[in-house]
Amino acid sequence: MQKIAMTTPLVEMDGDEMTRVIWKMIKDELILPFVDLKTEYYDLGLKNRDATDDGVTHQAALATKRLGVAVKCATITPNLQRVEEYGLKRMWKSPNGTIRAELDGTVFRAPITVPCIKPAVNGWTSPITIARHAYGDVYRATEIPVKKAGRAELTFTDADGNVTRETVYDFDGEGVLQGQHNKLSSISSFARSCFNYALTTKQDLWFSTKDTISKIYDQTFKLTFESIYEKEFKSAFEKAGISYFYTLIDDAVARVIRSNGGFIWALKNYDGDVMSDMVSTAFGSLAMMTSVLVSPDGKYEYEAAHGTVTRHYYRYMKGERTSTNPVATIFAWSGALRKRGELDGIAQLSAFADALEKATLDTVNDGVVTKDLLPLTSIPATAVYTDEFISAIKKRLSV
Ligand code: NAP
Ligand code: MG
C-alpha cells in the first residue's frame, strides 16, 4: 500500500506518563503504517523540559507559530511532589500556559459523541463546543482580607498620572475584597479566535456574560464581540450560513439545556471553566473530550482534554496492562492531520483523518471499549486493554 505523503511537517509535542506510552502506540499502529509522517519533534516530557530549562516548550510554541499546526501529548504540570519525584531544578510552569501565552489563543473543547453513549441531556444530539477565554478575571485577581471597619476604594492611575477613584464599600466590620482586570487586546483576540473557529467548523457561535449586572466589565466583552463581528466577520458568517448570537448567561444556560447542540458556546474565563466540566460530564467522559488551541491568526494546537493518567501509569510501571482510553489522543492526531491536509491541499490526508475517526467510533459502537466507557454504553460491551483496543481500531481501519 502506498503511504500518504505530506508536504509540511506537523509540530509533534511528546509528553508524559501513560499518555506518552499511548502516544507511541497510536503512532506505530494507527498512523505510521498509513502515512509517510513528517513531524518536527519536540520532547515535552518533564525530564527533557528540566534538562533544557523549559527551552523545549518555548521552541515548540515558536514552531507552532511557524508551521501552523501542532499535536500535543498530555504533560505533567509540576507541583512540589513532582519536583521531588523527578529531582527538578525548578517547578516549571504549565506547558499549556506557556504555549497559550505564546500563541495568544483560545481553547475550544468538544465532546466526541458516539451513538451508544447517550448524553445525560436527551436532546443533545450534536456536540457542544465550549470556547473558554483563558486570561484574567478571578484567575488574576488581587484579594485583601478586611480585618476591621474602613473604606474600600478602587483607584486607577494612568500613565500621565491622572487618578480615577471609586468607593467600593464602606465596611462596618470584617469582610473580604477582590480586584479583577482584563485587557482589551486579550478580549479582542478571544473574539477573533471564536469567530474564526465558528467559520472553519461551520457552527453557530453563542456568547454570554452577565452584562446586565456588570455594566462596564462584562459590557466591554459584549461590545467588543459585537463590534468585531460587525466590522470583520458579519459578511463571512452570512455567506457561510451561520449566525452569531449574544444572550445573558442565565438565558444561555436554559437555551443550552433545551438545545440539540451543534454550536460553539463562548464564555469568560470562570464561566468557561465551570461550564466545560458540566458539559463534558453530561456528554460522558473526560477521556472522550478533545481540545484545540486556536490563535487569533489561525494557528492550531490539538490535544486531549485529560491529563497524563498517572494512576494507570504507576500500574503500567509495575508491569500491569491497563485499559486506558486513547480516543481523545487519537482525535488530537486526526484533528491535526486533517487541518494539515486542508492547509496543504492534500485531500487524501484529510480523508485518512476521517477514516481514523470513523474506525475509532465504529470500534466503540461494536461494543469494544476501554474500562472507563463500560458503565456509559447503552449496548452490550466488553472492556479490553489499551493495546487490544488500538488493534481493534487498526483492523477496522485497514479494511
Ligand atoms: P488525569 O490524568 O486526567 O486523570 C484523572 C483520572 O481520570 C484518571 O486517574 C482516570 O481515572 C481518569 N482518566 C483520565 N483520562 C483517562 C483516559 N484517557 N482513560 C481512562 N481514564 C482516564 O488527571 P490527573 O490525575 O489530575 O493529572 C495527572 C497529570 O496530568 C498531572 O501531573 C497534571 O499536571 C497533568 N495534566 C495535564 C494536562 C494537559 O497536559 N493538558 C491536563 C490535565 C492534567 P481512574 O484512575 O479512576 O481510572
Ligand atoms: Mg475546571
Short mmCIF file of C-alpha atoms and ligand atoms in Angstrom, two decimals:
data_model
loop_
_atom_site.label_atom_id
_atom_site.label_comp_id
_atom_site.label_asym_id
_atom_site.label_seq_id
_atom_site.Cartn_x
_atom_site.Cartn_y
_atom_site.Cartn_z
CA MET A 1 0.00 0.00 0.00
CA GLN A 2 1.23 3.47 -0.94
CA LYS A 3 1.59 5.68 2.15
CA ILE A 4 0.02 9.14 2.09
CA ALA A 5 2.68 11.80 1.51
CA MET A 6 2.85 15.05 3.50
CA THR A 7 4.42 18.34 2.47
CA THR A 8 4.59 20.45 5.66
CA PRO A 9 5.60 18.80 8.93
CA LEU A 10 3.33 18.76 11.98
CA VAL A 11 4.77 20.07 15.21
CA GLU A 12 4.81 16.97 17.42
CA MET A 13 4.97 17.59 21.18
CA ASP A 14 5.58 14.40 23.13
CA GLY A 15 4.54 14.25 26.79
CA ASP A 16 4.45 12.25 29.99
CA GLU A 17 3.42 9.05 31.74
CA MET A 18 0.55 6.89 30.42
CA THR A 19 -0.27 9.27 27.58
CA ARG A 20 3.37 9.09 26.41
CA VAL A 21 3.04 5.29 26.24
CA ILE A 22 -0.25 5.58 24.32
CA TRP A 23 1.26 8.24 22.04
CA LYS A 24 3.81 5.76 20.73
CA MET A 25 1.19 3.01 20.32
CA ILE A 26 -1.02 5.32 18.26
CA LYS A 27 1.83 6.40 16.03
CA ASP A 28 3.18 2.88 15.50
CA GLU A 29 -0.15 1.14 14.93
CA LEU A 30 -2.54 3.72 13.52
CA ILE A 31 -0.50 6.36 11.71
CA LEU A 32 2.93 5.24 10.51
CA PRO A 33 1.59 2.23 8.51
CA PHE A 34 -0.67 4.58 6.52
CA VAL A 35 1.02 7.99 6.40
CA ASP A 36 4.54 8.96 5.41
CA LEU A 37 4.53 11.06 8.56
CA LYS A 38 6.52 14.28 8.64
CA THR A 39 6.89 15.91 12.04
CA GLU A 40 9.16 18.37 13.80
CA TYR A 41 9.57 16.50 17.11
CA TYR A 42 9.77 18.26 20.48
CA ASP A 43 10.10 16.19 23.63
CA LEU A 44 8.00 17.98 26.26
CA GLY A 45 8.39 15.08 28.67
CA LEU A 46 9.21 16.53 32.11
CA LYS A 47 12.79 15.18 32.11
CA ASN A 48 13.61 16.99 28.89
CA ARG A 49 11.84 20.18 29.95
CA ASP A 50 14.06 20.16 33.02
CA ALA A 51 17.20 19.35 31.01
CA THR A 52 16.50 22.25 28.59
CA ASP A 53 15.40 24.70 31.32
CA ASP A 54 11.98 24.53 29.68
CA GLY A 55 13.52 25.87 26.45
CA VAL A 56 11.96 22.98 24.54
CA THR A 57 8.46 24.21 25.40
CA HIS A 58 9.23 27.68 24.03
CA GLN A 59 10.79 26.19 20.89
CA ALA A 60 7.72 24.01 20.34
CA ALA A 61 5.45 27.04 20.71
CA LEU A 62 7.55 29.03 18.22
CA ALA A 63 7.50 26.08 15.79
CA THR A 64 3.70 26.08 16.02
CA LYS A 65 3.66 29.76 15.07
CA ARG A 66 5.92 28.99 12.11
CA LEU A 67 4.31 25.77 10.82
CA GLY A 68 0.71 26.43 11.86
CA VAL A 69 -0.41 23.02 13.16
CA ALA A 70 0.71 21.09 16.25
CA VAL A 71 -0.34 17.92 18.05
CA LYS A 72 0.44 17.67 21.76
CA CYS A 73 0.55 14.79 24.21
CA ALA A 74 -0.60 15.43 27.80
CA THR A 75 2.18 16.72 30.05
CA ILE A 76 2.79 16.93 33.79
CA THR A 77 2.39 20.38 35.30
CA PRO A 78 4.92 20.11 38.12
CA ASN A 79 3.92 20.65 41.76
CA LEU A 80 6.08 20.13 44.86
CA GLN A 81 5.62 16.39 44.77
CA ARG A 82 6.76 16.23 41.12
CA VAL A 83 9.82 18.37 41.89
CA GLU A 84 10.87 15.65 44.34
CA GLU A 85 9.79 12.73 42.17
CA TYR A 86 11.81 13.97 39.17
CA GLY A 87 14.52 15.87 41.05
CA LEU A 88 13.65 19.02 39.09
CA LYS A 89 15.81 22.16 39.03
CA ARG A 90 12.69 24.29 39.34
CA MET A 91 8.92 24.00 39.49
CA TRP A 92 8.49 24.66 35.76
CA LYS A 93 5.35 26.40 34.56
CA SER A 94 2.46 24.59 32.92
CA PRO A 95 3.47 23.85 29.29
CA ASN A 96 -0.08 24.59 28.18
CA GLY A 97 0.12 28.00 29.85
CA THR A 98 3.43 28.74 28.11
CA ILE A 99 2.13 27.69 24.70
CA ARG A 100 -1.12 29.62 25.21
CA ALA A 101 0.80 32.76 26.20
CA GLU A 102 2.96 32.48 23.06
CA LEU A 103 0.08 31.84 20.66
CA ASP A 104 -2.38 34.16 22.48
CA GLY A 105 -5.02 31.57 21.81
CA THR A 106 -8.43 30.39 22.89
CA VAL A 107 -9.11 26.80 23.93
CA PHE A 108 -12.05 25.01 22.30
CA ARG A 109 -13.27 21.80 23.92
CA ALA A 110 -15.69 19.44 22.23
CA PRO A 111 -17.02 16.02 23.26
CA ILE A 112 -16.51 13.06 20.92
CA THR A 113 -20.01 11.68 20.58
CA VAL A 114 -20.92 8.07 19.83
CA PRO A 115 -24.47 6.74 19.30
CA CYS A 116 -24.07 4.08 22.01
CA ILE A 117 -23.10 6.66 24.66
CA LYS A 118 -26.17 8.73 25.43
CA PRO A 119 -25.67 12.23 26.87
CA ALA A 120 -27.37 12.94 30.20
CA VAL A 121 -29.43 15.58 28.38
CA ASN A 122 -31.68 13.69 25.94
CA GLY A 123 -31.93 16.48 23.38
CA TRP A 124 -28.18 16.85 22.81
CA THR A 125 -27.83 15.03 19.51
CA SER A 126 -24.78 17.06 18.37
CA PRO A 127 -21.68 18.08 20.33
CA ILE A 128 -21.49 21.41 22.14
CA THR A 129 -18.09 23.10 21.88
CA ILE A 130 -17.02 25.33 24.76
CA ALA A 131 -14.73 28.26 23.94
CA ARG A 132 -13.16 29.48 27.17
CA HIS A 133 -11.33 32.78 27.44
CA ALA A 134 -8.03 31.91 29.06
CA TYR A 135 -6.91 35.23 30.55
CA GLY A 136 -7.71 37.36 33.59
CA ASP A 137 -10.79 37.79 35.78
CA VAL A 138 -10.74 35.80 39.02
CA TYR A 139 -7.63 33.83 37.88
CA ARG A 140 -5.56 37.02 38.05
CA ALA A 141 -7.42 38.67 40.90
CA THR A 142 -5.88 40.56 43.82
CA GLU A 143 -7.52 39.87 47.17
CA ILE A 144 -7.40 41.54 50.58
CA PRO A 145 -8.88 40.27 53.82
CA VAL A 146 -10.68 43.10 55.63
CA LYS A 147 -9.98 42.94 59.36
CA LYS A 148 -12.00 45.89 60.65
CA ALA A 149 -14.29 48.71 59.60
CA GLY A 150 -12.97 51.04 56.89
CA ARG A 151 -13.41 52.29 53.33
CA ALA A 152 -12.50 50.15 50.29
CA GLU A 153 -11.62 52.14 47.16
CA LEU A 154 -10.78 51.29 43.57
CA THR A 155 -8.16 53.66 42.15
CA PHE A 156 -6.55 53.80 38.75
CA THR A 157 -3.55 56.00 37.97
CA ASP A 158 -2.99 56.33 34.23
CA ALA A 159 0.39 56.77 32.55
CA ASP A 160 0.03 60.59 32.76
CA GLY A 161 -0.68 60.47 36.48
CA ASN A 162 -4.44 61.13 36.27
CA VAL A 163 -6.30 59.34 39.03
CA THR A 164 -9.79 57.81 38.88
CA ARG A 165 -11.23 56.78 42.22
CA GLU A 166 -14.43 54.92 43.15
CA THR A 167 -15.64 53.80 46.54
CA VAL A 168 -16.17 50.05 46.56
CA TYR A 169 -17.72 49.81 50.00
CA ASP A 170 -17.72 51.38 53.47
CA PHE A 171 -17.13 48.39 55.72
CA ASP A 172 -18.62 48.46 59.21
CA GLY A 173 -16.69 45.34 60.24
CA GLU A 174 -14.73 42.38 58.87
CA GLY A 175 -15.05 41.29 55.25
CA VAL A 176 -13.17 40.45 52.04
CA LEU A 177 -12.14 42.36 48.91
CA GLN A 178 -11.21 41.33 45.37
CA GLY A 179 -9.89 43.28 42.35
CA GLN A 180 -10.15 41.84 38.83
CA HIS A 181 -8.94 43.01 35.45
CA ASN A 182 -8.90 42.14 31.79
CA LYS A 183 -7.21 43.62 28.70
CA LEU A 184 -8.93 44.82 25.57
CA SER A 185 -6.21 43.14 23.48
CA SER A 186 -6.96 39.79 25.11
CA ILE A 187 -10.73 40.17 24.81
CA SER A 188 -10.35 41.12 21.12
CA SER A 189 -8.15 38.15 20.28
CA PHE A 190 -10.57 35.87 22.16
CA ALA A 191 -13.38 37.23 20.00
CA ARG A 192 -11.42 36.80 16.75
CA SER A 193 -10.42 33.22 17.66
CA CYS A 194 -14.07 32.38 18.31
CA PHE A 195 -15.35 33.93 15.08
CA ASN A 196 -12.60 32.20 13.05
CA TYR A 197 -13.27 28.85 14.69
CA ALA A 198 -17.00 29.16 14.02
CA LEU A 199 -16.21 29.80 10.36
CA THR A 200 -13.80 26.88 9.99
CA THR A 201 -16.15 24.45 11.73
CA LYS A 202 -19.33 25.99 10.19
CA GLN A 203 -21.14 26.21 13.51
CA ASP A 204 -23.20 28.99 15.07
CA LEU A 205 -21.44 30.97 17.78
CA TRP A 206 -23.15 31.85 21.06
CA PHE A 207 -21.62 34.23 23.60
CA SER A 208 -22.95 35.01 27.04
CA THR A 209 -21.93 37.15 30.03
CA LYS A 210 -23.67 38.88 32.94
CA ASP A 211 -23.71 42.34 31.33
CA THR A 212 -26.98 43.38 33.00
CA ILE A 213 -25.21 43.37 36.38
CA SER A 214 -21.64 44.11 35.30
CA LYS A 215 -22.39 47.23 33.28
CA ILE A 216 -18.76 48.11 32.50
CA TYR A 217 -16.70 44.91 32.86
CA ASP A 218 -18.94 42.32 31.17
CA GLN A 219 -20.42 45.00 28.91
CA THR A 220 -16.90 45.55 27.49
CA PHE A 221 -16.79 41.87 26.48
CA LYS A 222 -20.22 42.12 24.89
CA LEU A 223 -19.46 45.32 22.96
CA THR A 224 -16.02 44.10 21.82
CA PHE A 225 -17.52 40.93 20.36
CA GLU A 226 -20.32 42.93 18.74
CA SER A 227 -18.04 45.47 17.08
CA ILE A 228 -15.51 42.88 15.81
CA TYR A 229 -18.38 40.81 14.44
CA GLU A 230 -19.97 43.76 12.62
CA LYS A 231 -16.68 45.04 11.16
CA GLU A 232 -14.77 41.85 10.36
CA PHE A 233 -16.97 38.77 10.28
CA LYS A 234 -20.61 39.55 9.53
CA SER A 235 -20.48 39.03 5.78
CA ALA A 236 -18.38 35.84 6.05
CA PHE A 237 -20.89 34.46 8.59
CA GLU A 238 -23.80 35.26 6.28
CA LYS A 239 -22.03 33.61 3.36
CA ALA A 240 -21.34 30.50 5.45
CA GLY A 241 -24.97 30.40 6.64
CA ILE A 242 -24.03 30.56 10.33
CA SER A 243 -25.02 33.07 12.98
CA TYR A 244 -23.58 34.97 15.93
CA PHE A 245 -25.88 35.20 18.92
CA TYR A 246 -25.37 37.08 22.20
CA THR A 247 -27.53 36.43 25.23
CA LEU A 248 -27.42 36.86 29.01
CA ILE A 249 -25.70 33.88 30.66
CA ASP A 250 -28.82 32.81 32.60
CA ASP A 251 -30.79 32.70 29.39
CA ALA A 252 -27.93 30.86 27.64
CA VAL A 253 -27.89 28.10 30.27
CA ALA A 254 -31.61 27.47 29.78
CA ARG A 255 -31.28 27.51 26.00
CA VAL A 256 -28.26 25.16 26.03
CA ILE A 257 -30.21 22.57 28.03
CA ARG A 258 -33.17 22.83 25.66
CA SER A 259 -30.98 22.75 22.52
CA ASN A 260 -29.92 19.88 20.27
CA GLY A 261 -26.26 21.01 20.43
CA GLY A 262 -24.17 21.60 17.34
CA PHE A 263 -22.85 25.08 18.21
CA ILE A 264 -19.95 26.84 19.94
CA TRP A 265 -20.59 28.45 23.31
CA ALA A 266 -18.05 31.18 24.10
CA LEU A 267 -17.61 32.03 27.77
CA LYS A 268 -15.49 34.20 30.02
CA ASN A 269 -12.68 32.50 31.95
CA TYR A 270 -14.58 31.38 35.06
CA ASP A 271 -17.84 30.61 33.26
CA GLY A 272 -15.91 28.50 30.73
CA ASP A 273 -14.02 26.64 33.44
CA VAL A 274 -17.24 25.63 35.19
CA MET A 275 -19.46 25.06 32.16
CA SER A 276 -16.90 22.91 30.34
CA ASP A 277 -16.86 20.45 33.26
CA MET A 278 -20.67 20.41 33.29
CA VAL A 279 -20.97 19.92 29.53
CA SER A 280 -18.21 17.26 29.32
CA THR A 281 -19.67 15.25 32.21
CA ALA A 282 -23.15 15.44 30.69
CA PHE A 283 -21.75 14.14 27.39
CA GLY A 284 -19.99 11.20 29.07
CA SER A 285 -16.34 11.30 30.00
CA LEU A 286 -13.21 13.46 30.06
CA ALA A 287 -11.48 10.69 28.12
CA MET A 288 -13.85 11.47 25.22
CA MET A 289 -13.12 15.18 25.04
CA THR A 290 -10.90 16.94 22.50
CA SER A 291 -9.23 20.25 22.97
CA VAL A 292 -7.79 22.62 20.40
CA LEU A 293 -5.96 25.88 20.98
CA VAL A 294 -6.61 28.36 18.17
CA SER A 295 -4.67 31.61 17.87
CA PRO A 296 -6.34 34.75 16.51
CA ASP A 297 -4.21 34.44 13.35
CA GLY A 298 -5.26 30.83 12.75
CA LYS A 299 -2.57 28.54 14.24
CA TYR A 300 -3.84 25.26 15.71
CA GLU A 301 -2.63 23.03 18.53
CA TYR A 302 -4.59 19.78 19.08
CA GLU A 303 -4.60 17.69 22.26
CA ALA A 304 -6.72 15.53 24.54
CA ALA A 305 -8.56 17.33 27.35
CA HIS A 306 -7.43 14.83 30.00
CA GLY A 307 -4.08 14.61 31.79
CA THR A 308 -1.30 12.03 31.82
CA VAL A 309 -3.45 9.43 33.68
CA THR A 310 -0.86 8.98 36.42
CA ARG A 311 -2.65 6.22 38.34
CA HIS A 312 -2.67 3.99 35.25
CA TYR A 313 0.99 4.78 34.57
CA TYR A 314 2.08 3.62 38.02
CA ARG A 315 0.27 0.33 37.37
CA TYR A 316 1.88 0.10 33.91
CA MET A 317 5.32 0.62 35.51
CA LYS A 318 4.61 -2.35 37.79
CA GLY A 319 4.16 -4.44 34.66
CA GLU A 320 0.34 -4.43 34.62
CA ARG A 321 -1.63 -3.99 31.41
CA THR A 322 -4.05 -1.07 31.61
CA SER A 323 -7.31 -0.24 29.94
CA THR A 324 -6.62 3.46 29.33
CA ASN A 325 -8.82 5.24 26.82
CA PRO A 326 -6.78 6.53 23.83
CA VAL A 327 -9.74 8.08 21.94
CA ALA A 328 -9.09 11.75 22.74
CA THR A 329 -5.39 11.37 21.87
CA ILE A 330 -6.28 9.65 18.58
CA PHE A 331 -8.62 12.55 17.80
CA ALA A 332 -5.83 15.02 18.57
CA TRP A 333 -3.77 13.30 15.85
CA SER A 334 -6.66 13.10 13.40
CA GLY A 335 -7.57 16.74 14.02
CA ALA A 336 -4.00 17.86 13.32
CA LEU A 337 -3.62 15.65 10.24
CA ARG A 338 -6.96 16.85 8.84
CA LYS A 339 -6.02 20.50 9.35
CA ARG A 340 -2.60 19.90 7.72
CA GLY A 341 -4.38 18.23 4.80
CA GLU A 342 -6.73 21.21 4.44
CA LEU A 343 -3.96 23.80 4.60
CA ASP A 344 -1.68 21.93 2.17
CA GLY A 345 -4.43 20.80 -0.18
CA ILE A 346 -3.81 17.08 0.46
CA ALA A 347 -7.33 15.61 0.30
CA GLN A 348 -6.01 12.09 0.98
CA LEU A 349 -4.60 13.19 4.33
CA SER A 350 -7.89 14.73 5.43
CA ALA A 351 -9.72 11.63 4.21
CA PHE A 352 -7.36 9.46 6.28
CA ALA A 353 -8.18 11.56 9.37
CA ASP A 354 -11.90 10.98 8.73
CA ALA A 355 -11.30 7.23 8.29
CA LEU A 356 -9.25 7.02 11.51
CA GLU A 357 -12.02 8.74 13.49
CA LYS A 358 -14.67 6.53 11.91
CA ALA A 359 -12.72 3.35 12.71
CA THR A 360 -12.34 4.52 16.32
CA LEU A 361 -16.05 5.26 16.74
CA ASP A 362 -17.02 2.05 14.93
CA THR A 363 -14.93 0.10 17.44
CA VAL A 364 -16.82 1.65 20.36
CA ASN A 365 -20.15 1.15 18.61
CA ASP A 366 -19.30 -2.51 18.06
CA GLY A 367 -19.06 -2.83 21.85
CA VAL A 368 -15.27 -2.96 22.09
CA VAL A 369 -14.39 -0.34 24.71
CA THR A 370 -11.92 0.65 27.40
CA LYS A 371 -12.94 0.17 31.02
CA ASP A 372 -13.96 3.78 31.63
CA LEU A 373 -16.65 3.56 28.92
CA LEU A 374 -18.23 0.32 30.11
CA PRO A 375 -20.73 1.95 32.52
CA LEU A 376 -21.68 4.57 29.90
CA THR A 377 -22.54 2.41 26.90
CA SER A 378 -26.16 1.56 26.16
CA ILE A 379 -25.24 -1.65 24.28
CA PRO A 380 -23.67 -4.91 25.49
CA ALA A 381 -19.93 -4.17 25.53
CA THR A 382 -16.64 -5.75 26.54
CA ALA A 383 -13.76 -3.88 28.17
CA VAL A 384 -10.36 -4.56 26.61
CA TYR A 385 -6.79 -3.41 27.31
CA THR A 386 -5.45 -0.34 25.51
CA ASP A 387 -3.32 -2.34 23.07
CA GLU A 388 -6.29 -4.59 22.21
CA PHE A 389 -8.49 -1.54 21.68
CA ILE A 390 -5.94 0.02 19.34
CA SER A 391 -5.61 -3.28 17.42
CA ALA A 392 -9.40 -3.39 17.06
CA ILE A 393 -9.31 0.12 15.56
CA LYS A 394 -6.49 -0.87 13.21
CA LYS A 395 -8.48 -3.84 11.97
CA ARG A 396 -11.40 -1.55 11.09
CA LEU A 397 -9.07 0.99 9.50
CA SER A 398 -7.31 -1.47 7.23
CA VAL A 399 -10.39 -2.97 5.57
P1 NAP B 1 -5.99 12.82 34.51
O1 NAP B 1 -4.68 12.41 34.01
O2 NAP B 1 -6.94 13.40 33.53
O3 NAP B 1 -6.65 11.58 35.22
C1 NAP B 1 -7.61 11.62 36.25
C2 NAP B 1 -8.40 10.32 36.29
O4 NAP B 1 -9.39 10.37 35.25
C3 NAP B 1 -7.58 9.09 35.99
O5 NAP B 1 -6.94 8.60 37.13
C4 NAP B 1 -8.62 8.14 35.41
O6 NAP B 1 -9.46 7.63 36.44
C5 NAP B 1 -9.47 9.12 34.60
N1 NAP B 1 -8.96 9.27 33.21
C6 NAP B 1 -8.47 10.41 32.64
N2 NAP B 1 -8.14 10.18 31.37
C7 NAP B 1 -8.39 8.88 31.13
C8 NAP B 1 -8.24 8.04 30.00
N3 NAP B 1 -7.74 8.52 28.85
N4 NAP B 1 -8.62 6.75 30.10
C9 NAP B 1 -9.12 6.27 31.25
N5 NAP B 1 -9.28 7.01 32.35
C10 NAP B 1 -8.94 8.30 32.30
O7 NAP B 1 -5.83 13.95 35.66
P2 NAP B 1 -4.87 13.99 36.96
O8 NAP B 1 -4.65 12.62 37.51
O9 NAP B 1 -5.48 15.04 37.78
O10 NAP B 1 -3.50 14.56 36.41
C11 NAP B 1 -2.39 13.76 36.06
C12 NAP B 1 -1.29 14.64 35.49
O11 NAP B 1 -1.74 15.19 34.27
C13 NAP B 1 -0.89 15.79 36.39
O12 NAP B 1 0.53 15.80 36.54
C14 NAP B 1 -1.36 17.04 35.65
O13 NAP B 1 -0.44 18.09 35.79
C15 NAP B 1 -1.42 16.58 34.22
N6 NAP B 1 -2.45 17.24 33.39
C16 NAP B 1 -2.07 17.58 32.13
C17 NAP B 1 -2.98 18.14 31.25
C18 NAP B 1 -2.54 18.51 29.87
O14 NAP B 1 -1.41 18.29 29.51
N7 NAP B 1 -3.41 19.03 29.06
C19 NAP B 1 -4.31 18.32 31.66
C20 NAP B 1 -4.68 17.92 32.95
C21 NAP B 1 -3.74 17.37 33.80
P3 NAP B 1 -9.22 6.20 37.15
O15 NAP B 1 -7.87 6.25 37.77
O16 NAP B 1 -10.34 6.16 38.14
O17 NAP B 1 -9.32 5.13 36.10
MG MG B 2 -12.07 23.23 35.81
#
